[in-house]
Short mmCIF file of N, CA and C in Angstrom, two decimals:
data_model
loop_
_atom_site.label_atom_id
_atom_site.label_comp_id
_atom_site.label_asym_id
_atom_site.label_seq_id
_atom_site.Cartn_x
_atom_site.Cartn_y
_atom_site.Cartn_z
N UNK A 1 149.62 -18.79 -163.08
CA UNK A 1 149.31 -17.37 -163.18
C UNK A 1 150.62 -16.58 -163.14
N UNK A 2 150.78 -15.64 -164.09
CA UNK A 2 152.00 -14.84 -164.12
C UNK A 2 151.99 -13.81 -163.00
N UNK A 3 153.16 -13.21 -162.77
CA UNK A 3 153.26 -12.19 -161.73
C UNK A 3 152.34 -11.01 -162.02
N UNK A 4 152.27 -10.62 -163.30
CA UNK A 4 151.39 -9.49 -163.66
C UNK A 4 149.93 -9.86 -163.48
N UNK A 5 149.57 -11.11 -163.79
CA UNK A 5 148.20 -11.56 -163.58
C UNK A 5 147.84 -11.52 -162.09
N UNK A 6 148.77 -11.96 -161.25
CA UNK A 6 148.53 -11.95 -159.80
C UNK A 6 148.33 -10.53 -159.30
N UNK A 7 149.20 -9.62 -159.73
CA UNK A 7 149.07 -8.22 -159.31
C UNK A 7 147.74 -7.65 -159.79
N UNK A 8 147.38 -7.94 -161.03
CA UNK A 8 146.11 -7.44 -161.58
C UNK A 8 144.93 -7.99 -160.80
N UNK A 9 145.01 -9.25 -160.40
CA UNK A 9 143.92 -9.85 -159.63
C UNK A 9 143.79 -9.20 -158.26
N UNK A 10 144.92 -8.97 -157.60
CA UNK A 10 144.89 -8.30 -156.29
C UNK A 10 144.25 -6.92 -156.44
N UNK A 11 144.63 -6.18 -157.47
CA UNK A 11 144.06 -4.84 -157.67
C UNK A 11 142.56 -4.91 -157.99
N UNK A 12 142.17 -5.82 -158.87
CA UNK A 12 140.75 -5.90 -159.26
C UNK A 12 139.87 -6.29 -158.09
N UNK A 13 140.30 -7.30 -157.34
CA UNK A 13 139.51 -7.74 -156.18
C UNK A 13 139.54 -6.66 -155.10
N UNK A 14 140.72 -6.10 -154.86
CA UNK A 14 140.84 -5.03 -153.86
C UNK A 14 140.00 -3.82 -154.21
N UNK A 15 139.97 -3.48 -155.49
CA UNK A 15 139.18 -2.31 -155.93
C UNK A 15 137.71 -2.50 -155.60
N UNK A 16 137.20 -3.70 -155.85
CA UNK A 16 135.79 -3.96 -155.58
C UNK A 16 135.49 -3.86 -154.08
N UNK A 17 136.35 -4.46 -153.27
CA UNK A 17 136.10 -4.44 -151.82
C UNK A 17 136.25 -3.02 -151.25
N UNK A 18 137.31 -2.33 -151.65
CA UNK A 18 137.53 -0.96 -151.16
C UNK A 18 136.40 -0.04 -151.61
N UNK A 19 135.90 -0.22 -152.83
CA UNK A 19 134.80 0.61 -153.31
C UNK A 19 133.55 0.41 -152.45
N UNK A 20 133.34 -0.81 -151.99
CA UNK A 20 132.16 -1.10 -151.17
C UNK A 20 132.34 -0.74 -149.70
N UNK A 21 133.56 -0.94 -149.16
CA UNK A 21 133.76 -0.81 -147.71
C UNK A 21 134.61 0.37 -147.28
N UNK A 22 135.37 0.95 -148.20
CA UNK A 22 136.30 2.01 -147.85
C UNK A 22 137.70 1.46 -147.69
N UNK A 23 138.68 2.34 -147.79
CA UNK A 23 140.08 1.92 -147.74
C UNK A 23 140.48 1.45 -146.35
N UNK A 24 140.18 2.24 -145.33
CA UNK A 24 140.60 1.88 -143.98
C UNK A 24 139.83 0.69 -143.41
N UNK A 25 138.63 0.45 -143.90
CA UNK A 25 137.82 -0.67 -143.41
C UNK A 25 138.10 -1.98 -144.15
N UNK A 26 139.05 -1.95 -145.08
CA UNK A 26 139.39 -3.15 -145.84
C UNK A 26 140.76 -3.63 -145.41
N UNK A 27 140.84 -4.88 -145.04
CA UNK A 27 142.11 -5.46 -144.62
C UNK A 27 142.82 -6.16 -145.76
N UNK A 28 144.14 -6.21 -145.68
CA UNK A 28 144.94 -6.87 -146.70
C UNK A 28 144.57 -8.34 -146.78
N UNK A 29 144.43 -9.00 -145.64
CA UNK A 29 144.09 -10.43 -145.66
C UNK A 29 142.74 -10.67 -146.32
N UNK A 30 141.79 -9.77 -146.11
CA UNK A 30 140.48 -9.89 -146.73
C UNK A 30 140.60 -9.88 -148.26
N UNK A 31 141.43 -8.98 -148.75
CA UNK A 31 141.64 -8.88 -150.21
C UNK A 31 142.29 -10.15 -150.73
N UNK A 32 143.34 -10.59 -150.05
CA UNK A 32 144.08 -11.77 -150.50
C UNK A 32 143.22 -13.03 -150.45
N UNK A 33 142.41 -13.17 -149.42
CA UNK A 33 141.52 -14.33 -149.33
C UNK A 33 140.51 -14.32 -150.48
N UNK A 34 139.93 -13.15 -150.73
CA UNK A 34 138.95 -13.05 -151.82
C UNK A 34 139.60 -13.30 -153.18
N UNK A 35 140.86 -12.92 -153.32
CA UNK A 35 141.57 -13.11 -154.59
C UNK A 35 142.19 -14.50 -154.70
N UNK A 36 142.22 -15.23 -153.59
CA UNK A 36 142.84 -16.55 -153.60
C UNK A 36 144.35 -16.48 -153.78
N UNK A 37 144.96 -15.48 -153.14
CA UNK A 37 146.39 -15.23 -153.28
C UNK A 37 147.03 -15.32 -151.90
N UNK A 38 148.20 -16.00 -151.77
CA UNK A 38 148.86 -16.07 -150.47
C UNK A 38 149.36 -14.71 -149.99
N UNK A 39 149.42 -14.53 -148.67
CA UNK A 39 149.75 -13.24 -148.07
C UNK A 39 151.10 -12.69 -148.54
N UNK A 40 152.09 -13.54 -148.70
CA UNK A 40 153.40 -13.06 -149.13
C UNK A 40 153.37 -12.39 -150.49
N UNK A 41 152.38 -12.75 -151.30
CA UNK A 41 152.28 -12.15 -152.63
C UNK A 41 152.00 -10.65 -152.56
N UNK A 42 151.23 -10.25 -151.58
CA UNK A 42 150.90 -8.82 -151.47
C UNK A 42 152.17 -7.99 -151.35
N UNK A 43 153.04 -8.38 -150.47
CA UNK A 43 154.24 -7.58 -150.21
C UNK A 43 155.29 -7.73 -151.31
N UNK A 44 155.11 -8.70 -152.19
CA UNK A 44 155.96 -8.79 -153.37
C UNK A 44 155.62 -7.66 -154.34
N UNK A 45 154.34 -7.29 -154.40
CA UNK A 45 153.88 -6.26 -155.35
C UNK A 45 153.75 -4.88 -154.73
N UNK A 46 153.45 -4.82 -153.46
CA UNK A 46 153.20 -3.54 -152.79
C UNK A 46 153.97 -3.51 -151.47
N UNK A 47 154.73 -2.45 -151.25
CA UNK A 47 155.54 -2.35 -150.02
C UNK A 47 154.68 -2.12 -148.80
N UNK A 48 153.50 -1.52 -149.01
CA UNK A 48 152.63 -1.18 -147.89
C UNK A 48 151.19 -1.09 -148.38
N UNK A 49 150.28 -1.01 -147.43
CA UNK A 49 148.88 -0.82 -147.80
C UNK A 49 148.69 0.53 -148.49
N UNK A 50 149.43 1.55 -148.06
CA UNK A 50 149.32 2.86 -148.71
C UNK A 50 149.76 2.79 -150.17
N UNK A 51 150.85 2.07 -150.44
CA UNK A 51 151.29 1.93 -151.83
C UNK A 51 150.21 1.23 -152.66
N UNK A 52 149.58 0.22 -152.06
CA UNK A 52 148.46 -0.46 -152.71
C UNK A 52 147.32 0.52 -152.98
N UNK A 53 147.00 1.35 -152.00
CA UNK A 53 145.92 2.33 -152.16
C UNK A 53 146.19 3.31 -153.29
N UNK A 54 147.42 3.75 -153.41
CA UNK A 54 147.77 4.65 -154.51
C UNK A 54 147.66 3.94 -155.85
N UNK A 55 148.04 2.67 -155.89
CA UNK A 55 147.88 1.89 -157.12
C UNK A 55 146.40 1.69 -157.44
N UNK A 56 145.56 1.59 -156.40
CA UNK A 56 144.12 1.48 -156.62
C UNK A 56 143.56 2.72 -157.30
N UNK A 57 144.03 3.89 -156.91
CA UNK A 57 143.55 5.11 -157.57
C UNK A 57 143.89 5.04 -159.05
N UNK A 58 145.11 4.62 -159.38
CA UNK A 58 145.48 4.46 -160.80
C UNK A 58 144.57 3.46 -161.49
N UNK A 59 144.25 2.38 -160.80
CA UNK A 59 143.36 1.35 -161.35
C UNK A 59 141.98 1.94 -161.64
N UNK A 60 141.44 2.68 -160.67
CA UNK A 60 140.13 3.30 -160.87
C UNK A 60 140.16 4.31 -162.02
N UNK A 61 141.24 5.09 -162.11
CA UNK A 61 141.37 6.08 -163.18
C UNK A 61 141.42 5.39 -164.53
N UNK A 62 142.11 4.28 -164.61
CA UNK A 62 142.18 3.54 -165.87
C UNK A 62 140.80 3.04 -166.29
N UNK A 63 140.05 2.48 -165.35
CA UNK A 63 138.70 2.02 -165.65
C UNK A 63 137.80 3.17 -166.08
N UNK A 64 137.79 4.22 -165.28
CA UNK A 64 136.93 5.36 -165.58
C UNK A 64 137.36 6.05 -166.86
N UNK A 65 138.68 6.17 -167.07
CA UNK A 65 139.19 6.80 -168.29
C UNK A 65 138.75 6.04 -169.53
N UNK A 66 138.80 4.72 -169.46
CA UNK A 66 138.33 3.93 -170.60
C UNK A 66 136.86 4.12 -170.86
N UNK A 67 136.08 4.16 -169.78
CA UNK A 67 134.64 4.37 -169.91
C UNK A 67 134.35 5.76 -170.47
N UNK A 68 135.04 6.75 -169.96
CA UNK A 68 134.83 8.11 -170.45
C UNK A 68 135.24 8.22 -171.92
N UNK A 69 136.39 7.64 -172.27
CA UNK A 69 136.86 7.71 -173.64
C UNK A 69 135.90 7.04 -174.61
N UNK A 70 135.27 5.95 -174.17
CA UNK A 70 134.33 5.26 -175.06
C UNK A 70 133.13 6.15 -175.39
N UNK A 71 132.83 7.11 -174.53
CA UNK A 71 131.71 8.03 -174.77
C UNK A 71 132.16 9.38 -175.33
N UNK A 72 133.31 9.87 -174.84
CA UNK A 72 133.65 11.27 -175.07
C UNK A 72 134.81 11.52 -176.02
N UNK A 73 135.66 10.53 -176.27
CA UNK A 73 136.84 10.78 -177.10
C UNK A 73 136.46 11.21 -178.51
N UNK A 74 135.42 10.62 -179.06
CA UNK A 74 134.91 11.02 -180.37
C UNK A 74 133.40 11.21 -180.21
N UNK A 75 132.99 12.38 -179.71
CA UNK A 75 131.59 12.56 -179.34
C UNK A 75 130.62 12.68 -180.51
N UNK A 76 131.14 12.69 -181.74
CA UNK A 76 130.26 12.76 -182.89
C UNK A 76 129.63 14.14 -183.05
N UNK A 77 128.47 14.17 -183.71
CA UNK A 77 127.86 15.47 -184.02
C UNK A 77 127.25 16.19 -182.82
N UNK A 78 127.06 15.48 -181.72
CA UNK A 78 126.46 16.10 -180.54
C UNK A 78 127.28 15.78 -179.29
N UNK A 79 128.33 16.57 -179.03
CA UNK A 79 129.13 16.33 -177.84
C UNK A 79 128.34 16.42 -176.53
N UNK A 80 127.36 17.30 -176.46
CA UNK A 80 126.55 17.41 -175.25
C UNK A 80 125.75 16.12 -175.04
N UNK A 81 125.22 15.57 -176.12
CA UNK A 81 124.48 14.31 -176.02
C UNK A 81 125.41 13.18 -175.58
N UNK A 82 126.64 13.17 -176.10
CA UNK A 82 127.61 12.15 -175.68
C UNK A 82 127.90 12.27 -174.18
N UNK A 83 128.05 13.50 -173.70
CA UNK A 83 128.29 13.73 -172.28
C UNK A 83 127.09 13.28 -171.45
N UNK A 84 125.90 13.61 -171.92
CA UNK A 84 124.69 13.20 -171.20
C UNK A 84 124.58 11.68 -171.18
N UNK A 85 124.86 11.03 -172.30
CA UNK A 85 124.80 9.56 -172.34
C UNK A 85 125.77 8.94 -171.33
N UNK A 86 126.95 9.53 -171.21
CA UNK A 86 127.93 9.05 -170.25
C UNK A 86 127.37 9.14 -168.82
N UNK A 87 126.85 10.31 -168.46
CA UNK A 87 126.30 10.47 -167.11
C UNK A 87 125.03 9.64 -166.91
N UNK A 88 124.24 9.46 -167.96
CA UNK A 88 123.05 8.60 -167.85
C UNK A 88 123.45 7.16 -167.52
N UNK A 89 124.52 6.67 -168.15
CA UNK A 89 124.98 5.31 -167.86
C UNK A 89 125.47 5.20 -166.42
N UNK A 90 126.18 6.22 -165.97
CA UNK A 90 126.62 6.21 -164.57
C UNK A 90 125.42 6.23 -163.62
N UNK A 91 124.41 7.03 -163.96
CA UNK A 91 123.23 7.10 -163.11
C UNK A 91 122.55 5.73 -163.05
N UNK A 92 122.46 5.04 -164.17
CA UNK A 92 121.86 3.70 -164.19
C UNK A 92 122.68 2.73 -163.34
N UNK A 93 124.00 2.86 -163.41
CA UNK A 93 124.89 2.01 -162.61
C UNK A 93 124.62 2.22 -161.11
N UNK A 94 124.53 3.48 -160.67
CA UNK A 94 124.31 3.74 -159.25
C UNK A 94 122.91 3.35 -158.80
N UNK A 95 121.96 3.46 -159.69
CA UNK A 95 120.60 3.00 -159.37
C UNK A 95 120.62 1.48 -159.16
N UNK A 96 121.33 0.78 -160.03
CA UNK A 96 121.47 -0.68 -159.90
C UNK A 96 122.19 -1.06 -158.61
N UNK A 97 123.14 -0.23 -158.18
CA UNK A 97 123.91 -0.48 -156.95
C UNK A 97 123.15 -0.06 -155.69
N UNK A 98 121.92 0.39 -155.84
CA UNK A 98 121.14 0.78 -154.68
C UNK A 98 121.57 2.11 -154.10
N UNK A 99 122.11 2.99 -154.95
CA UNK A 99 122.55 4.32 -154.54
C UNK A 99 123.65 4.25 -153.48
N UNK A 100 124.52 3.26 -153.64
CA UNK A 100 125.64 3.08 -152.72
C UNK A 100 126.94 3.16 -153.49
N UNK A 101 128.01 3.13 -152.78
CA UNK A 101 129.39 3.08 -153.29
C UNK A 101 129.91 4.46 -153.69
N UNK A 102 129.26 5.17 -154.58
CA UNK A 102 129.75 6.48 -154.99
C UNK A 102 130.96 6.38 -155.89
N UNK A 103 131.66 7.48 -156.05
CA UNK A 103 132.85 7.53 -156.89
C UNK A 103 134.02 6.96 -156.10
N UNK A 104 134.70 5.93 -156.62
CA UNK A 104 135.80 5.36 -155.86
C UNK A 104 136.93 6.34 -155.58
N UNK A 105 137.22 7.21 -156.53
CA UNK A 105 138.28 8.21 -156.31
C UNK A 105 137.80 9.24 -155.29
N UNK A 106 136.56 9.66 -155.41
CA UNK A 106 136.00 10.60 -154.45
C UNK A 106 135.98 10.02 -153.04
N UNK A 107 135.65 8.74 -152.94
CA UNK A 107 135.64 8.08 -151.62
C UNK A 107 137.03 8.08 -151.01
N UNK A 108 138.04 7.70 -151.80
CA UNK A 108 139.41 7.67 -151.28
C UNK A 108 139.87 9.07 -150.93
N UNK A 109 139.50 10.06 -151.74
CA UNK A 109 139.89 11.44 -151.44
C UNK A 109 139.27 11.88 -150.11
N UNK A 110 138.00 11.58 -149.90
CA UNK A 110 137.34 11.96 -148.65
C UNK A 110 137.96 11.25 -147.45
N UNK A 111 138.33 10.01 -147.65
CA UNK A 111 138.86 9.21 -146.55
C UNK A 111 140.32 9.51 -146.24
N UNK A 112 141.13 9.77 -147.28
CA UNK A 112 142.57 9.77 -147.09
C UNK A 112 143.29 11.10 -147.36
N UNK A 113 142.68 12.02 -148.11
CA UNK A 113 143.40 13.23 -148.54
C UNK A 113 143.90 14.08 -147.39
N UNK A 114 143.14 14.17 -146.31
CA UNK A 114 143.59 14.96 -145.16
C UNK A 114 144.66 14.26 -144.34
N UNK A 115 144.77 12.95 -144.52
CA UNK A 115 145.69 12.15 -143.70
C UNK A 115 147.02 11.87 -144.38
N UNK A 116 147.04 11.93 -145.71
CA UNK A 116 148.21 11.48 -146.44
C UNK A 116 148.35 12.32 -147.72
N UNK A 117 149.41 13.09 -147.80
CA UNK A 117 149.62 13.99 -148.93
C UNK A 117 149.71 13.23 -150.26
N UNK A 118 150.28 12.05 -150.25
CA UNK A 118 150.38 11.27 -151.49
C UNK A 118 148.99 10.91 -152.02
N UNK A 119 148.07 10.57 -151.13
CA UNK A 119 146.70 10.28 -151.55
C UNK A 119 146.01 11.54 -152.07
N UNK A 120 146.24 12.66 -151.40
CA UNK A 120 145.64 13.91 -151.86
C UNK A 120 146.10 14.23 -153.28
N UNK A 121 147.40 14.14 -153.50
CA UNK A 121 147.95 14.44 -154.82
C UNK A 121 147.45 13.47 -155.88
N UNK A 122 147.41 12.19 -155.54
CA UNK A 122 146.95 11.17 -156.49
C UNK A 122 145.48 11.39 -156.85
N UNK A 123 144.66 11.71 -155.86
CA UNK A 123 143.24 11.97 -156.12
C UNK A 123 143.07 13.21 -156.99
N UNK A 124 143.84 14.25 -156.72
CA UNK A 124 143.74 15.46 -157.53
C UNK A 124 144.15 15.18 -158.97
N UNK A 125 145.20 14.39 -159.16
CA UNK A 125 145.60 14.01 -160.52
C UNK A 125 144.47 13.25 -161.22
N UNK A 126 143.81 12.37 -160.48
CA UNK A 126 142.71 11.59 -161.05
C UNK A 126 141.56 12.51 -161.46
N UNK A 127 141.19 13.43 -160.58
CA UNK A 127 140.10 14.36 -160.92
C UNK A 127 140.48 15.24 -162.11
N UNK A 128 141.74 15.64 -162.17
CA UNK A 128 142.19 16.46 -163.30
C UNK A 128 142.06 15.70 -164.61
N UNK A 129 142.40 14.43 -164.60
CA UNK A 129 142.26 13.63 -165.82
C UNK A 129 140.79 13.51 -166.24
N UNK A 130 139.90 13.31 -165.28
CA UNK A 130 138.48 13.24 -165.59
C UNK A 130 138.00 14.58 -166.15
N UNK A 131 138.42 15.65 -165.50
CA UNK A 131 138.02 16.98 -165.94
C UNK A 131 138.50 17.25 -167.37
N UNK A 132 139.71 16.85 -167.69
CA UNK A 132 140.25 17.11 -169.03
C UNK A 132 139.42 16.42 -170.11
N UNK A 133 138.92 15.24 -169.82
CA UNK A 133 138.07 14.53 -170.79
C UNK A 133 136.75 15.29 -170.99
N UNK A 134 136.18 15.78 -169.92
CA UNK A 134 134.95 16.56 -170.02
C UNK A 134 135.23 17.86 -170.76
N UNK A 135 136.35 18.49 -170.46
CA UNK A 135 136.72 19.75 -171.11
C UNK A 135 136.84 19.57 -172.62
N UNK A 136 137.51 18.51 -173.06
CA UNK A 136 137.65 18.27 -174.51
C UNK A 136 136.29 18.09 -175.17
N UNK A 137 135.39 17.43 -174.48
CA UNK A 137 134.04 17.26 -175.00
C UNK A 137 133.32 18.61 -175.11
N UNK A 138 133.49 19.45 -174.09
CA UNK A 138 132.85 20.77 -174.11
C UNK A 138 133.49 21.68 -175.16
N UNK A 139 134.78 21.53 -175.40
CA UNK A 139 135.42 22.29 -176.49
C UNK A 139 134.81 21.91 -177.83
N UNK A 140 134.58 20.62 -178.02
CA UNK A 140 133.95 20.16 -179.26
C UNK A 140 132.52 20.70 -179.36
N UNK A 141 131.82 20.75 -178.21
CA UNK A 141 130.46 21.29 -178.20
C UNK A 141 130.45 22.77 -178.55
N UNK A 142 131.43 23.50 -178.06
CA UNK A 142 131.51 24.94 -178.38
C UNK A 142 131.83 25.14 -179.85
N UNK A 143 132.75 24.32 -180.38
CA UNK A 143 133.13 24.45 -181.79
C UNK A 143 131.97 24.19 -182.74
N UNK A 144 131.08 23.28 -182.39
CA UNK A 144 129.95 22.99 -183.29
C UNK A 144 128.70 23.79 -182.92
N UNK A 145 128.83 24.74 -181.99
CA UNK A 145 127.72 25.63 -181.66
C UNK A 145 126.68 25.03 -180.74
N UNK A 146 127.02 23.94 -180.07
CA UNK A 146 126.05 23.29 -179.19
C UNK A 146 125.92 23.98 -177.84
N UNK A 147 126.96 24.69 -177.42
CA UNK A 147 126.89 25.45 -176.17
C UNK A 147 127.26 26.90 -176.46
N UNK A 148 126.94 27.76 -175.56
CA UNK A 148 127.23 29.19 -175.71
C UNK A 148 128.72 29.40 -175.94
N UNK A 149 129.10 30.14 -176.98
CA UNK A 149 130.52 30.33 -177.29
C UNK A 149 131.30 31.08 -176.22
N UNK A 150 130.63 31.81 -175.34
CA UNK A 150 131.35 32.51 -174.28
C UNK A 150 131.61 31.61 -173.06
N UNK A 151 131.03 30.42 -173.08
CA UNK A 151 131.22 29.50 -171.96
C UNK A 151 132.65 28.95 -172.00
N UNK A 152 133.36 29.07 -170.88
CA UNK A 152 134.73 28.57 -170.79
C UNK A 152 134.71 27.06 -170.54
N UNK A 153 135.21 26.26 -171.49
CA UNK A 153 135.16 24.80 -171.32
C UNK A 153 135.93 24.30 -170.08
N UNK A 154 137.01 24.97 -169.72
CA UNK A 154 137.80 24.55 -168.56
C UNK A 154 137.01 24.74 -167.27
N UNK A 155 136.48 25.93 -167.06
CA UNK A 155 135.71 26.19 -165.84
C UNK A 155 134.41 25.40 -165.83
N UNK A 156 133.79 25.26 -166.99
CA UNK A 156 132.55 24.50 -167.06
C UNK A 156 132.79 23.03 -166.74
N UNK A 157 133.90 22.47 -167.24
CA UNK A 157 134.25 21.08 -166.93
C UNK A 157 134.48 20.91 -165.44
N UNK A 158 135.16 21.87 -164.82
CA UNK A 158 135.34 21.83 -163.37
C UNK A 158 134.00 21.81 -162.66
N UNK A 159 133.11 22.70 -163.09
CA UNK A 159 131.80 22.80 -162.45
C UNK A 159 131.00 21.51 -162.63
N UNK A 160 131.01 20.94 -163.83
CA UNK A 160 130.28 19.71 -164.07
C UNK A 160 130.82 18.58 -163.19
N UNK A 161 132.14 18.43 -163.16
CA UNK A 161 132.74 17.37 -162.34
C UNK A 161 132.46 17.59 -160.86
N UNK A 162 132.63 18.82 -160.39
CA UNK A 162 132.37 19.13 -158.98
C UNK A 162 130.91 18.88 -158.62
N UNK A 163 130.02 19.24 -159.53
CA UNK A 163 128.58 19.02 -159.29
C UNK A 163 128.27 17.53 -159.22
N UNK A 164 128.87 16.77 -160.11
CA UNK A 164 128.65 15.33 -160.12
C UNK A 164 129.15 14.69 -158.82
N UNK A 165 130.36 15.05 -158.42
CA UNK A 165 130.92 14.48 -157.19
C UNK A 165 130.06 14.84 -155.99
N UNK A 166 129.58 16.07 -155.93
CA UNK A 166 128.70 16.47 -154.85
C UNK A 166 127.37 15.73 -154.88
N UNK A 167 126.84 15.53 -156.08
CA UNK A 167 125.59 14.79 -156.23
C UNK A 167 125.76 13.35 -155.76
N UNK A 168 126.92 12.75 -156.05
CA UNK A 168 127.17 11.38 -155.59
C UNK A 168 127.21 11.31 -154.06
N UNK A 169 127.81 12.29 -153.45
CA UNK A 169 127.87 12.32 -151.99
C UNK A 169 126.46 12.43 -151.40
N UNK A 170 125.65 13.32 -151.96
CA UNK A 170 124.27 13.46 -151.50
C UNK A 170 123.45 12.20 -151.77
N UNK A 171 123.70 11.54 -152.92
CA UNK A 171 123.01 10.29 -153.24
C UNK A 171 123.27 9.27 -152.13
N UNK A 172 124.53 9.15 -151.72
CA UNK A 172 124.88 8.20 -150.67
C UNK A 172 124.21 8.58 -149.35
N UNK A 173 124.20 9.86 -149.03
CA UNK A 173 123.61 10.32 -147.77
C UNK A 173 122.10 10.13 -147.75
N UNK A 174 121.45 10.38 -148.89
CA UNK A 174 119.99 10.26 -148.97
C UNK A 174 119.54 8.84 -149.25
N UNK A 175 120.42 8.04 -149.87
CA UNK A 175 120.04 6.68 -150.23
C UNK A 175 119.07 6.63 -151.38
N UNK A 176 119.07 7.68 -152.22
CA UNK A 176 118.23 7.63 -153.42
C UNK A 176 118.88 8.40 -154.56
N UNK A 177 118.33 8.23 -155.74
CA UNK A 177 118.93 8.73 -156.98
C UNK A 177 118.60 10.20 -157.25
N UNK A 178 117.75 10.80 -156.44
CA UNK A 178 117.28 12.16 -156.70
C UNK A 178 118.41 13.17 -156.91
N UNK A 179 119.48 13.19 -156.12
CA UNK A 179 120.54 14.17 -156.38
C UNK A 179 121.17 14.04 -157.77
N UNK A 180 121.25 12.81 -158.28
CA UNK A 180 121.79 12.63 -159.63
C UNK A 180 120.81 13.12 -160.69
N UNK A 181 119.53 12.95 -160.42
CA UNK A 181 118.52 13.46 -161.37
C UNK A 181 118.51 14.99 -161.38
N UNK A 182 118.71 15.60 -160.21
CA UNK A 182 118.81 17.06 -160.15
C UNK A 182 120.06 17.53 -160.91
N UNK A 183 121.18 16.83 -160.72
CA UNK A 183 122.40 17.14 -161.49
C UNK A 183 122.08 17.11 -162.98
N UNK A 184 121.44 16.05 -163.44
CA UNK A 184 121.11 15.90 -164.86
C UNK A 184 120.25 17.06 -165.36
N UNK A 185 119.24 17.40 -164.59
CA UNK A 185 118.33 18.49 -164.99
C UNK A 185 119.07 19.83 -165.04
N UNK A 186 119.84 20.14 -164.01
CA UNK A 186 120.52 21.43 -163.96
C UNK A 186 121.62 21.57 -165.02
N UNK A 187 122.33 20.48 -165.29
CA UNK A 187 123.42 20.54 -166.27
C UNK A 187 122.88 20.50 -167.69
N UNK A 188 122.02 19.52 -167.98
CA UNK A 188 121.64 19.29 -169.38
C UNK A 188 120.37 20.02 -169.82
N UNK A 189 119.51 20.39 -168.87
CA UNK A 189 118.34 21.21 -169.22
C UNK A 189 118.57 22.67 -168.89
N UNK A 190 119.71 22.97 -168.27
CA UNK A 190 120.03 24.34 -167.89
C UNK A 190 121.35 24.79 -168.46
N UNK A 191 122.42 24.51 -167.77
CA UNK A 191 123.75 25.02 -168.11
C UNK A 191 124.17 24.75 -169.55
N UNK A 192 123.97 23.52 -170.03
CA UNK A 192 124.48 23.17 -171.36
C UNK A 192 123.41 23.20 -172.45
N UNK A 193 122.22 23.67 -172.10
CA UNK A 193 121.15 23.76 -173.11
C UNK A 193 121.31 25.06 -173.89
N UNK A 194 121.22 24.97 -175.18
CA UNK A 194 121.40 26.16 -176.02
C UNK A 194 120.10 26.56 -176.64
#
């Protein structure tokens, strides 16, 4: 296994465990054991657990960015439908997960942003990237007349992302999918319906 393969494996396995258990509740040895990697390897790639955590945010952003781009980069004739399809797939994912886990970036932000400025900044950068993808989709929707032309795509993208993140938090607290269904109804049958 190459050095890059080892680092990628540590990140992939660590991402799964941290997403399920949280950053502070996940130990380095737990990640290395699950990845089948010796302990010294961790410190070859990451100077500290915090550096690993920041790399995890980048990892999550890369995964989510690819998923978002597959739906939103070229939304076709109905950008609103492309956006709805994206959120519908996420809703199906969380239903399959038993309404657990939530947004990995949101989880890290909630856990670490008040404790570590680097985590706060990294999480904000991640949310900004997600928002920009939604904004581009909404700009396309405005251009083709799918949404009200006076609707500001930047503010609307912020609102959609903030609503989604809040719905995920409520989903975890309630242990059911209802908050995501309310998000879907309010956004796609209300805000973005023309």
